[in-house]
Amino acid sequence: MTSDMTFKSMNILIVIPARGGSKGIPRKNLRSLVGAPLISYSIKTGLQSKYRPDVYVSSDDDEILSVAAKLGAKIHLRDSSIAQDATTLDPVIYDAYQYAQSKENKIYDIVVTLQPTSPLLKRKTLDDAIAALLHDPSLETVIAARDDTHLTWRKEGDRFVPNYQKRLNRQFLTPTFREAGSFLITRSSIMSENNRIGTNVHLVLLSGGEAIDIDTFEDWNLCEYFIKRKKVLFVVSGYSEIGLGHVYNTLILANDMLGHDVHFLVDKKSDLAFDKISSHNYQVQQQQCDSLIDDIIQISPDLIINDLLDTSEQYIQQLKKSGFKVINFEDLGEGTQHADIVINAIYPESHTLPNHYYGPDYFVLRDEFVLTPQKVIDEKVTSVLLTFGGVDPANLTLKVLKSIYSYCLENEIAIHVVAGFGYDQYESLAEFSNIHLHRNTKCISDHMIAADLIFTSAGRTVYEVASLGVPAIVMAQNSREMTHFFANENHGFLNLGLGSEVNEEIIYEHFKHLCNDSALRHLMSCKMKQIDLRGGRQRVQQLIRSLMEE
């Protein structure tokens, strides 16, 4: 077998044909596409090839040749006789090929036509196509193409005639392929002034942006979209001990990123997170390597958004050394010193740091809460809601039910329980027959707005409750939630502290007091409504966009 080093020693010529007189888009080859001349993309792709080809731009236009030379390409001034509208590429490429052989004093084995109008062609795709020709001596030509299998018609005289015998679904039609125009690779031995295609041809099928050949302004706009499109990786944790708040937060952000390629990565213990994200049909994978960094490098994103509790200094530094842009959410670890942006809506920060954004102004609120009208407080409590997150590891649901169940029955107060995605202690609730149990509801805002009082933990749910203005009693699931600064009296909450340490009598007394004090409930609601939670999502997305566009 011939080695790759042998192939690299072969003489390969890339010719980029670039006329100055383009009609559809005037001066197309020199116009700026996302900050760079269109022709620069194909020159860069050619120069980066692992086969070290000579890259020539052939043009009849002095300005194009001048720009090409500055971009690192060699140049060939095309004779005016082969620079007409009706001139095909065969004589153009053949003329440049002969010129380059004489100029470089070498015999070329392979000649590549690389079109400047396909700026999104990847270097690897080009190298793989060259390799296909090098590894198969019987092949004479490799052409970029795209699948064009459709029900097609042709015109005969004044009539339109189908190109098919039967109307079938696309997958049952005979496959047809259209040249994409990106590249045509051929052996020099079969080239002539009127031909670049041999008898044994291989097609390389392109898709997405790589298959675009710019002819119109619509094509141009589509290329801009693909160039600006980024691969965004959410690195997320979610399991019984910490709940699924991080997952829900990142899913909201992902839903707003319609123009980007979104991926998720969860750590080894986050089976719950994996299942939840999968249910939303996002591309998600679970950590496979010993180090999460290695999984991230394999995915190779443009931007990493971490939402996995405290990050280490080493973890973030490794990401930055690998060239990634990094945003951290709800992070109190040493890694925050090195991330590009840190957003902490839930945790307080002792002092302000550059590019750190914290407080309720940066909470990401789901659409259902943005669109739900705020609560109007009634004189009488007729409904109470218990919702302790996606997992409720301390089973605070059970504790509250034991505390208020009898009182609610006596006073005709309906009890609604929303159990989250990871809650698995339903058997413990079996004795409470007169409750309304809602499992993993998709529209929790409907249950919240229907309630007169809410019991909840100190996580993200308190922001959702506040956005609706529903009076709430808060019980923290763990010591970390105790550091959440938002769920306090100033923001309209009655915070009882760590749920595991609050006895049932205290829960009952506070609940009974709030049920009988409509003025206090009204005051709590007013304090909540003074906070601008509905603009936080837009502020966060603007921070993310600004980093991606740098």
Coordinates of C-alpha atoms in Angstrom, one line a residue:
M1 CA 0.0 0.0 0.0
T2 CA 1.3 3.5 -0.9
S3 CA 2.0 5.6 2.2
D4 CA 0.4 8.9 2.9
M5 CA 3.9 10.5 2.8
T6 CA 4.2 9.2 -0.8
F7 CA 1.0 10.9 -1.7
K8 CA 2.1 14.2 -0.1
S9 CA 5.2 14.1 -2.3
M10 CA 3.0 14.0 -5.5
N11 CA 2.6 17.2 -7.4
I12 CA -0.9 18.7 -7.0
L13 CA -2.2 21.9 -8.6
I14 CA -5.2 23.8 -7.4
V15 CA -6.7 26.3 -9.9
I16 CA -9.3 28.8 -8.6
P17 CA -11.0 30.4 -11.6
A18 CA -12.2 33.9 -10.7
R19 CA -13.6 36.1 -13.5
G20 CA -14.0 39.8 -12.8
G21 CA -17.2 40.2 -14.8
S22 CA -19.8 38.3 -12.7
K23 CA -23.3 39.3 -13.6
G24 CA -25.7 38.0 -10.9
I25 CA -23.7 39.6 -8.1
P26 CA -21.4 42.3 -9.4
R27 CA -17.8 42.0 -8.3
K28 CA -18.8 38.8 -6.5
N29 CA -15.3 37.4 -5.9
L30 CA -14.1 40.5 -4.1
R31 CA -17.2 41.3 -2.1
S32 CA -16.9 40.9 1.7
L33 CA -18.6 37.8 3.1
V34 CA -18.7 38.2 6.9
G35 CA -15.6 40.4 6.9
A36 CA -13.5 38.7 4.2
P37 CA -13.4 38.7 0.4
L38 CA -15.3 35.8 -1.1
I39 CA -12.3 34.5 -2.9
S40 CA -10.3 34.3 0.4
Y41 CA -12.3 31.3 1.6
S42 CA -11.3 29.0 -1.3
I43 CA -7.7 30.3 -1.2
K44 CA -7.5 29.5 2.5
T45 CA -9.0 26.0 2.0
G46 CA -6.5 25.2 -0.8
L47 CA -3.4 26.5 1.1
Q48 CA -4.4 24.5 4.2
S49 CA -4.6 21.2 2.4
K50 CA -2.3 18.5 3.9
Y51 CA -1.1 17.7 0.4
R52 CA 0.7 21.0 0.1
P53 CA -0.6 21.9 -3.4
D54 CA 0.4 24.9 -5.5
V55 CA -2.6 27.2 -5.4
Y56 CA -3.2 29.4 -8.4
V57 CA -5.9 32.0 -9.0
S58 CA -6.7 32.4 -12.7
S59 CA -8.4 35.7 -13.6
D60 CA -8.8 38.3 -16.2
D61 CA -9.1 41.0 -13.5
D62 CA -6.0 42.8 -12.1
E63 CA -7.7 43.6 -8.8
I64 CA -8.7 40.0 -8.2
L65 CA -5.1 38.9 -8.9
S66 CA -3.7 41.6 -6.6
V67 CA -6.0 40.5 -3.7
A68 CA -5.3 36.8 -4.4
A69 CA -1.5 37.4 -4.2
K70 CA -1.9 39.2 -0.9
L71 CA -3.9 36.3 0.4
G72 CA -1.0 33.9 -0.4
A73 CA -2.1 32.5 -3.8
K74 CA 0.0 32.4 -6.9
I75 CA -1.6 34.1 -9.9
H76 CA -2.3 33.5 -13.6
L77 CA -3.5 36.3 -15.8
R78 CA -6.1 34.8 -18.1
D79 CA -6.1 35.7 -21.7
S80 CA -9.1 37.7 -22.8
S81 CA -10.0 35.1 -25.4
I82 CA -10.9 32.7 -22.6
A83 CA -12.6 35.2 -20.4
Q84 CA -15.9 35.6 -22.2
D85 CA -19.4 34.9 -20.9
A86 CA -19.6 31.8 -23.2
T87 CA -16.2 30.4 -22.2
T88 CA -16.4 27.1 -20.3
L89 CA -14.0 26.1 -17.6
D90 CA -12.1 23.4 -19.5
P91 CA -9.9 25.8 -21.6
V92 CA -9.4 28.1 -18.5
I93 CA -8.2 25.3 -16.3
Y94 CA -6.0 23.8 -19.0
D95 CA -4.4 27.1 -19.8
A96 CA -3.6 27.7 -16.0
Y97 CA -2.3 24.2 -15.7
Q98 CA 0.1 24.6 -18.6
Y99 CA 1.2 28.0 -17.2
A100 CA 1.8 26.6 -13.7
Q101 CA 3.8 23.6 -15.0
S102 CA 6.1 26.0 -16.9
K103 CA 6.3 28.5 -14.0
E104 CA 7.0 25.9 -11.3
N105 CA 9.1 23.7 -13.5
K106 CA 7.2 20.5 -12.4
I107 CA 4.9 18.0 -13.8
Y108 CA 1.5 17.9 -12.0
D109 CA -0.1 14.5 -11.2
I110 CA -3.4 15.9 -10.1
V111 CA -5.3 19.1 -11.0
V112 CA -8.0 20.4 -8.8
T113 CA -10.6 23.0 -9.9
L114 CA -11.7 24.8 -6.8
Q115 CA -14.6 27.2 -7.2
P116 CA -14.5 30.5 -5.2
T117 CA -18.3 30.5 -5.1
S118 CA -18.3 27.6 -2.6
P119 CA -16.7 29.3 0.4
L120 CA -18.0 26.8 3.0
L121 CA -16.2 23.8 1.6
K122 CA -14.1 22.3 4.5
R123 CA -10.4 21.6 4.1
K124 CA -11.0 18.0 5.3
T125 CA -13.6 17.4 2.7
L126 CA -11.3 18.6 0.0
D127 CA -8.4 16.4 1.3
D128 CA -10.7 13.4 1.6
A129 CA -11.7 13.9 -2.1
I130 CA -8.1 14.1 -3.2
A131 CA -7.3 11.0 -1.2
A132 CA -10.1 9.1 -2.9
L133 CA -8.4 9.7 -6.2
L134 CA -4.9 8.9 -4.9
H135 CA -5.9 5.7 -3.3
D136 CA -7.7 4.3 -6.3
P137 CA -5.6 4.1 -9.5
S138 CA -8.6 3.3 -11.6
L139 CA -10.3 6.5 -10.7
E140 CA -9.8 9.4 -13.1
T141 CA -12.0 12.1 -11.8
V142 CA -13.7 13.1 -8.5
I143 CA -16.5 15.6 -8.5
A144 CA -18.4 17.4 -5.8
A145 CA -22.2 16.7 -6.0
R146 CA -25.4 16.8 -4.0
D147 CA -28.4 14.5 -3.9
D148 CA -31.0 15.8 -6.2
T149 CA -33.5 13.0 -6.1
H150 CA -37.0 14.5 -6.8
L151 CA -40.0 14.2 -9.0
T152 CA -38.7 16.2 -12.0
W153 CA -40.1 17.4 -15.3
R154 CA -38.7 18.4 -18.7
K155 CA -40.1 20.6 -21.5
E156 CA -40.8 19.1 -25.0
G157 CA -42.0 21.8 -27.3
D158 CA -45.0 23.5 -25.6
R159 CA -45.6 20.5 -23.2
F160 CA -44.2 19.6 -19.8
V161 CA -43.4 15.9 -19.5
P162 CA -42.5 14.0 -16.3
N163 CA -39.1 12.4 -16.0
Y164 CA -40.6 9.5 -14.1
Q165 CA -42.8 6.5 -14.8
K166 CA -44.7 6.4 -11.5
R167 CA -45.2 9.0 -8.8
L168 CA -43.4 7.6 -5.8
N169 CA -42.1 8.9 -2.5
R170 CA -38.6 10.3 -2.7
Q171 CA -37.0 7.4 -1.0
F172 CA -38.3 5.0 -3.8
L173 CA -37.1 7.1 -6.7
T174 CA -34.0 6.3 -8.7
P175 CA -31.3 8.4 -7.0
T176 CA -30.1 11.4 -9.1
F177 CA -27.2 13.7 -8.3
R178 CA -26.3 17.2 -9.4
E179 CA -22.8 18.7 -9.5
A180 CA -22.3 21.0 -6.6
G181 CA -19.6 23.1 -8.3
S182 CA -17.3 23.1 -5.2
F183 CA -14.5 21.1 -6.8
L184 CA -13.5 18.9 -9.7
I185 CA -10.4 16.8 -9.2
T186 CA -8.8 15.0 -12.1
R187 CA -5.7 13.3 -13.3
S188 CA -3.6 15.5 -15.5
S189 CA -3.2 12.6 -17.9
I190 CA -6.7 12.9 -19.2
M191 CA -6.8 16.7 -19.3
S192 CA -7.1 18.6 -22.6
E193 CA -8.3 22.0 -23.7
N194 CA -11.9 20.7 -23.9
N195 CA -12.0 18.0 -21.2
R196 CA -11.3 17.5 -17.5
I197 CA -13.5 14.4 -16.9
G198 CA -12.4 10.8 -17.4
T199 CA -14.5 7.7 -17.8
N200 CA -14.2 6.4 -14.3
V201 CA -15.8 9.1 -12.0
H202 CA -16.5 9.2 -8.3
L203 CA -19.0 11.6 -6.8
V204 CA -18.4 13.1 -3.3
L205 CA -21.8 14.0 -1.9
L206 CA -21.9 17.3 0.0
S207 CA -24.7 18.7 2.2
G208 CA -25.5 21.8 4.2
G209 CA -23.4 24.8 3.7
E210 CA -20.7 22.9 1.8
A211 CA -23.1 22.2 -1.1
I212 CA -23.8 26.0 -1.6
D213 CA -22.6 27.5 -4.9
I214 CA -23.2 31.2 -4.8
D215 CA -25.1 32.4 -7.9
T216 CA -27.7 34.7 -6.3
F217 CA -28.0 37.1 -3.4
E218 CA -30.2 34.5 -1.7
D219 CA -27.2 32.0 -1.9
W220 CA -25.0 34.7 -0.5
N221 CA -27.3 35.3 2.5
L222 CA -27.5 31.6 3.1
C223 CA -23.7 31.4 3.2
E224 CA -23.6 34.2 5.7
Y225 CA -26.0 32.3 7.9
F226 CA -23.8 29.2 7.9
I227 CA -20.7 31.1 8.6
K228 CA -22.2 32.9 11.5
R229 CA -23.7 29.6 12.8
K230 CA -21.8 28.4 15.8
K231 CA -21.6 25.0 17.5
V232 CA -22.7 25.5 21.0
L233 CA -22.1 22.9 23.7
F234 CA -24.0 22.8 26.9
V235 CA -22.1 20.9 29.6
V236 CA -24.7 20.0 32.2
S237 CA -25.2 18.0 35.5
G238 CA -28.5 16.7 36.7
Y239 CA -29.1 13.8 39.2
S240 CA -31.1 13.1 42.3
E241 CA -28.8 14.9 44.8
I242 CA -28.8 18.3 42.9
G243 CA -32.0 18.0 40.9
L244 CA -32.7 19.1 37.3
G245 CA -32.6 22.9 37.6
H246 CA -29.4 23.1 35.6
V247 CA -31.1 21.1 32.8
Y248 CA -34.2 23.2 32.7
N249 CA -32.1 26.4 32.6
T250 CA -30.0 25.2 29.6
L251 CA -33.0 23.8 27.7
I252 CA -34.5 27.3 27.8
L253 CA -31.3 28.8 26.4
A254 CA -31.1 26.1 23.8
N255 CA -34.6 26.8 22.6
D256 CA -33.7 30.4 21.8
M257 CA -30.6 29.4 19.7
L258 CA -32.4 28.6 16.5
G259 CA -29.6 29.7 14.3
H260 CA -26.9 27.6 15.9
D261 CA -25.8 23.9 16.1
V262 CA -26.7 23.0 19.7
H263 CA -25.2 19.9 21.5
F264 CA -25.4 18.7 25.1
L265 CA -22.9 16.8 27.2
V266 CA -23.7 15.4 30.6
D267 CA -21.3 13.8 33.1
K268 CA -21.2 10.1 34.0
K269 CA -23.6 10.3 36.9
S270 CA -26.2 12.5 35.2
D271 CA -28.5 9.8 33.9
L272 CA -31.6 11.9 34.8
A273 CA -30.2 14.9 32.8
F274 CA -29.5 12.7 29.8
D275 CA -33.1 11.3 29.8
K276 CA -34.6 14.7 30.2
I277 CA -32.6 16.3 27.4
S278 CA -33.2 13.4 25.2
S279 CA -36.9 13.8 25.6
H280 CA -36.6 17.2 24.0
N281 CA -34.9 15.7 21.0
Y282 CA -31.6 17.6 21.3
Q283 CA -28.2 16.0 20.4
V284 CA -27.0 14.8 23.8
Q285 CA -24.2 12.4 24.8
Q286 CA -23.0 11.2 28.2
Q287 CA -19.4 11.4 29.2
Q288 CA -17.3 8.6 27.8
C289 CA -13.8 9.6 28.5
D290 CA -12.1 9.6 32.0
S291 CA -11.9 13.4 31.7
L292 CA -14.8 15.5 30.6
I293 CA -12.3 17.7 28.7
D294 CA -11.5 14.9 26.3
D295 CA -15.2 14.5 25.4
I296 CA -15.5 18.3 24.8
I297 CA -12.4 18.3 22.6
Q298 CA -13.9 15.5 20.5
I299 CA -17.1 17.5 20.0
S300 CA -15.0 20.7 19.2
P301 CA -17.6 23.4 19.9
D302 CA -17.2 27.2 19.3
L303 CA -18.7 28.0 22.6
I304 CA -19.1 26.0 25.9
I305 CA -21.8 26.8 28.4
N306 CA -21.2 25.1 31.7
D307 CA -24.1 24.6 34.1
L308 CA -22.8 22.0 36.5
L309 CA -22.2 23.6 39.9
D310 CA -18.7 24.7 40.9
T311 CA -16.0 24.4 38.3
S312 CA -12.3 24.0 39.1
E313 CA -9.6 26.4 38.0
Q314 CA -7.9 23.5 36.1
Y315 CA -11.0 22.6 34.2
I316 CA -11.7 26.1 32.9
Q317 CA -8.0 26.8 32.2
Q318 CA -7.8 23.6 30.1
L319 CA -10.9 24.8 28.1
K320 CA -9.3 28.2 27.5
K321 CA -6.0 26.7 26.5
S322 CA -7.8 24.6 23.9
G323 CA -9.2 27.8 22.4
F324 CA -12.8 27.5 23.6
K325 CA -15.0 30.4 24.6
V326 CA -16.6 29.7 28.0
I327 CA -19.7 30.8 29.9
N328 CA -20.5 29.5 33.4
F329 CA -23.9 29.5 35.1
E330 CA -24.5 29.3 38.8
D331 CA -20.8 28.7 39.6
L332 CA -19.1 29.5 42.8
G333 CA -15.9 27.5 42.0
E334 CA -12.4 28.7 41.3
G335 CA -13.0 28.3 37.6
T336 CA -15.1 31.5 37.6
Q337 CA -11.8 33.5 37.6
H338 CA -11.0 32.3 34.1
A339 CA -14.3 32.0 32.3
D340 CA -15.2 34.6 29.7
I341 CA -18.6 35.2 31.3
V342 CA -20.1 34.1 34.6
I343 CA -23.9 34.4 35.2
N344 CA -25.2 33.8 38.7
A345 CA -28.9 34.6 39.0
I346 CA -29.2 32.5 42.2
Y347 CA -26.0 32.8 44.1
P348 CA -24.7 36.1 45.6
E349 CA -21.2 37.3 44.9
S350 CA -19.2 39.0 47.7
H351 CA -17.6 41.5 45.2
T352 CA -18.1 42.5 41.6
L353 CA -15.7 40.9 39.1
P354 CA -15.3 41.8 35.4
N355 CA -17.7 39.9 33.1
H356 CA -19.6 38.5 36.2
Y357 CA -23.4 39.1 36.1
Y358 CA -25.5 38.1 39.1
G359 CA -28.9 38.7 40.6
P360 CA -32.5 38.4 39.5
D361 CA -31.9 40.6 36.4
Y362 CA -30.2 37.5 34.8
F363 CA -32.7 34.8 35.6
V364 CA -33.8 32.9 32.5
L365 CA -37.6 32.6 32.6
R366 CA -39.5 30.1 30.5
D367 CA -42.1 31.3 28.0
E368 CA -45.0 29.9 30.0
F369 CA -44.2 32.3 32.8
V370 CA -43.5 35.3 30.5
L371 CA -47.0 34.7 28.9
T372 CA -49.0 34.0 32.1
P373 CA -50.7 37.1 33.6
Q374 CA -49.8 37.8 37.2
K375 CA -51.8 36.6 40.2
V376 CA -54.7 38.6 41.6
I377 CA -54.8 37.9 45.4
D378 CA -58.2 36.6 46.8
E379 CA -59.4 37.2 50.3
K380 CA -59.7 33.4 51.0
V381 CA -57.2 30.6 50.4
T382 CA -58.9 27.8 48.5
S383 CA -56.0 26.1 46.8
V384 CA -52.4 25.3 47.9
L385 CA -49.6 24.0 45.6
L386 CA -46.6 21.9 46.7
T387 CA -43.8 21.8 44.2
F388 CA -40.3 20.9 45.3
G389 CA -38.3 20.6 42.1
G390 CA -37.6 17.9 39.6
V391 CA -36.4 15.4 42.2
D392 CA -37.3 16.5 45.8
P393 CA -34.5 14.4 47.3
A394 CA -35.5 15.3 50.9
N395 CA -39.1 14.5 50.2
L396 CA -40.3 17.8 51.5
T397 CA -43.6 17.1 49.8
L398 CA -44.3 14.4 52.3
K399 CA -43.3 16.6 55.3
V400 CA -45.6 19.5 54.2
L401 CA -48.5 17.2 53.5
K402 CA -48.2 15.8 57.1
S403 CA -48.2 19.3 58.4
I404 CA -51.2 20.9 56.5
Y405 CA -53.3 18.0 55.3
S406 CA -55.9 17.9 58.1
Y407 CA -56.2 21.7 58.2
C408 CA -56.8 21.8 54.5
L409 CA -59.5 19.2 54.7
E410 CA -61.2 21.0 57.5
N411 CA -61.2 24.4 55.6
E412 CA -61.9 23.0 52.2
I413 CA -58.5 24.0 50.8
A414 CA -57.6 21.9 47.7
I415 CA -54.1 20.5 47.8
H416 CA -52.2 20.1 44.5
V417 CA -48.9 18.4 44.3
V418 CA -46.6 18.7 41.2
A419 CA -44.0 15.9 41.3
G420 CA -41.0 16.4 39.0
F421 CA -39.3 14.3 36.4
G422 CA -37.0 12.5 38.9
Y423 CA -39.4 12.1 41.9
D424 CA -39.6 8.5 42.9
Q425 CA -41.3 8.5 46.3
Y426 CA -44.9 8.2 45.3
E427 CA -45.6 5.4 47.7
S428 CA -45.0 7.7 50.7
L429 CA -47.9 9.9 49.5
A430 CA -50.4 7.0 49.3
E431 CA -52.1 7.8 52.6
F432 CA -53.2 11.2 51.4
S433 CA -56.2 10.3 49.3
N434 CA -57.6 13.8 48.9
I435 CA -54.8 15.4 47.0
H436 CA -54.5 16.2 43.3
L437 CA -51.2 14.7 42.1
H438 CA -49.7 15.9 38.9
R439 CA -46.7 13.9 37.6
N440 CA -44.0 15.7 35.5
T441 CA -46.4 18.4 34.3
K442 CA -45.5 20.3 31.1
C443 CA -47.2 23.5 32.2
I444 CA -46.5 24.1 35.9
S445 CA -47.4 27.8 35.5
D446 CA -51.0 26.9 35.2
H447 CA -50.9 25.1 38.6
M448 CA -49.0 28.0 40.1
I449 CA -51.3 30.7 39.0
A450 CA -54.3 28.7 40.2
A451 CA -52.9 28.5 43.7
D452 CA -53.4 31.0 46.5
L453 CA -50.3 29.7 48.3
I454 CA -47.2 27.8 47.2
F455 CA -44.7 25.6 49.1
T456 CA -41.4 25.3 47.2
S457 CA -37.7 24.8 47.6
A458 CA -35.1 27.6 47.2
G459 CA -34.0 26.8 43.7
R460 CA -35.0 28.3 40.4
T461 CA -38.7 27.8 41.1
V462 CA -38.7 30.8 43.5
Y463 CA -38.0 33.0 40.5
E464 CA -40.9 31.5 38.6
V465 CA -43.2 31.9 41.5
A466 CA -42.1 35.6 41.9
S467 CA -42.7 36.3 38.2
L468 CA -46.4 35.4 38.8
G469 CA -46.7 37.1 42.2
V470 CA -48.0 34.1 44.1
P471 CA -47.3 34.1 47.9
A472 CA -44.9 31.3 48.8
I473 CA -43.3 29.5 51.7
V474 CA -39.8 28.3 51.0
M475 CA -37.9 25.3 52.4
A476 CA -34.4 24.7 51.2
Q477 CA -33.5 21.2 50.0
N478 CA -29.9 21.3 51.1
S479 CA -27.2 23.6 52.6
R480 CA -26.3 24.9 49.1
E481 CA -29.8 26.2 48.6
M482 CA -29.5 28.1 51.9
T483 CA -27.0 30.4 50.1
H484 CA -29.6 31.4 47.5
F485 CA -30.2 35.1 48.3
F486 CA -33.4 35.7 46.4
A487 CA -36.0 33.8 48.5
N488 CA -36.3 36.2 51.4
E489 CA -38.8 38.6 52.9
N490 CA -37.7 41.6 50.8
H491 CA -38.7 39.7 47.7
G492 CA -42.0 38.5 49.1
F493 CA -41.2 35.1 50.5
L494 CA -41.6 33.4 53.8
N495 CA -38.4 31.4 54.1
L496 CA -38.4 28.7 56.8
G497 CA -34.7 27.7 56.2
L498 CA -33.4 24.1 55.7
G499 CA -36.4 21.9 55.2
S500 CA -35.0 18.9 57.0
E501 CA -34.7 21.0 60.2
V502 CA -38.1 22.5 60.2
N503 CA -40.6 20.6 62.3
E504 CA -44.2 20.0 61.2
E505 CA -45.7 22.3 63.9
I506 CA -43.8 25.3 62.6
I507 CA -44.9 24.6 59.0
Y508 CA -48.5 24.3 60.1
E509 CA -48.4 27.5 62.1
H510 CA -46.9 29.6 59.3
F511 CA -49.3 28.1 56.8
K512 CA -52.3 28.8 59.0
H513 CA -51.2 32.4 59.6
L514 CA -50.9 33.1 55.9
C515 CA -54.2 31.5 55.1
N516 CA -55.9 33.9 57.6
D517 CA -54.0 37.1 56.7
S518 CA -55.0 38.3 53.2
A519 CA -53.2 41.6 53.7
L520 CA -49.9 39.9 54.3
R521 CA -50.4 37.7 51.2
H522 CA -51.2 40.8 49.2
L523 CA -48.0 42.5 50.4
M524 CA -45.9 39.5 49.5
S525 CA -47.4 39.5 46.0
C526 CA -46.7 43.2 45.5
K527 CA -43.0 42.8 46.5
M528 CA -42.6 40.0 44.0
K529 CA -44.2 42.0 41.2
Q530 CA -41.8 44.9 41.7
I531 CA -38.9 42.7 40.3
D532 CA -38.3 42.7 36.6
L533 CA -37.8 39.0 36.0
R534 CA -39.4 38.9 32.5
G535 CA -36.4 40.7 30.9
G536 CA -33.7 38.5 32.3
R537 CA -33.8 36.0 29.5
Q538 CA -33.2 38.6 26.9
R539 CA -30.3 40.1 28.9
V540 CA -28.7 36.6 29.2
Q541 CA -29.1 35.8 25.5
Q542 CA -27.5 39.2 24.6
L543 CA -24.5 38.3 26.7
I544 CA -24.2 35.0 24.9
R545 CA -24.6 36.6 21.5
S546 CA -21.9 39.2 22.2
L547 CA -19.4 36.6 23.1
M548 CA -20.1 34.5 20.0
E549 CA -19.8 37.5 17.7
E550 CA -16.4 38.6 19.1

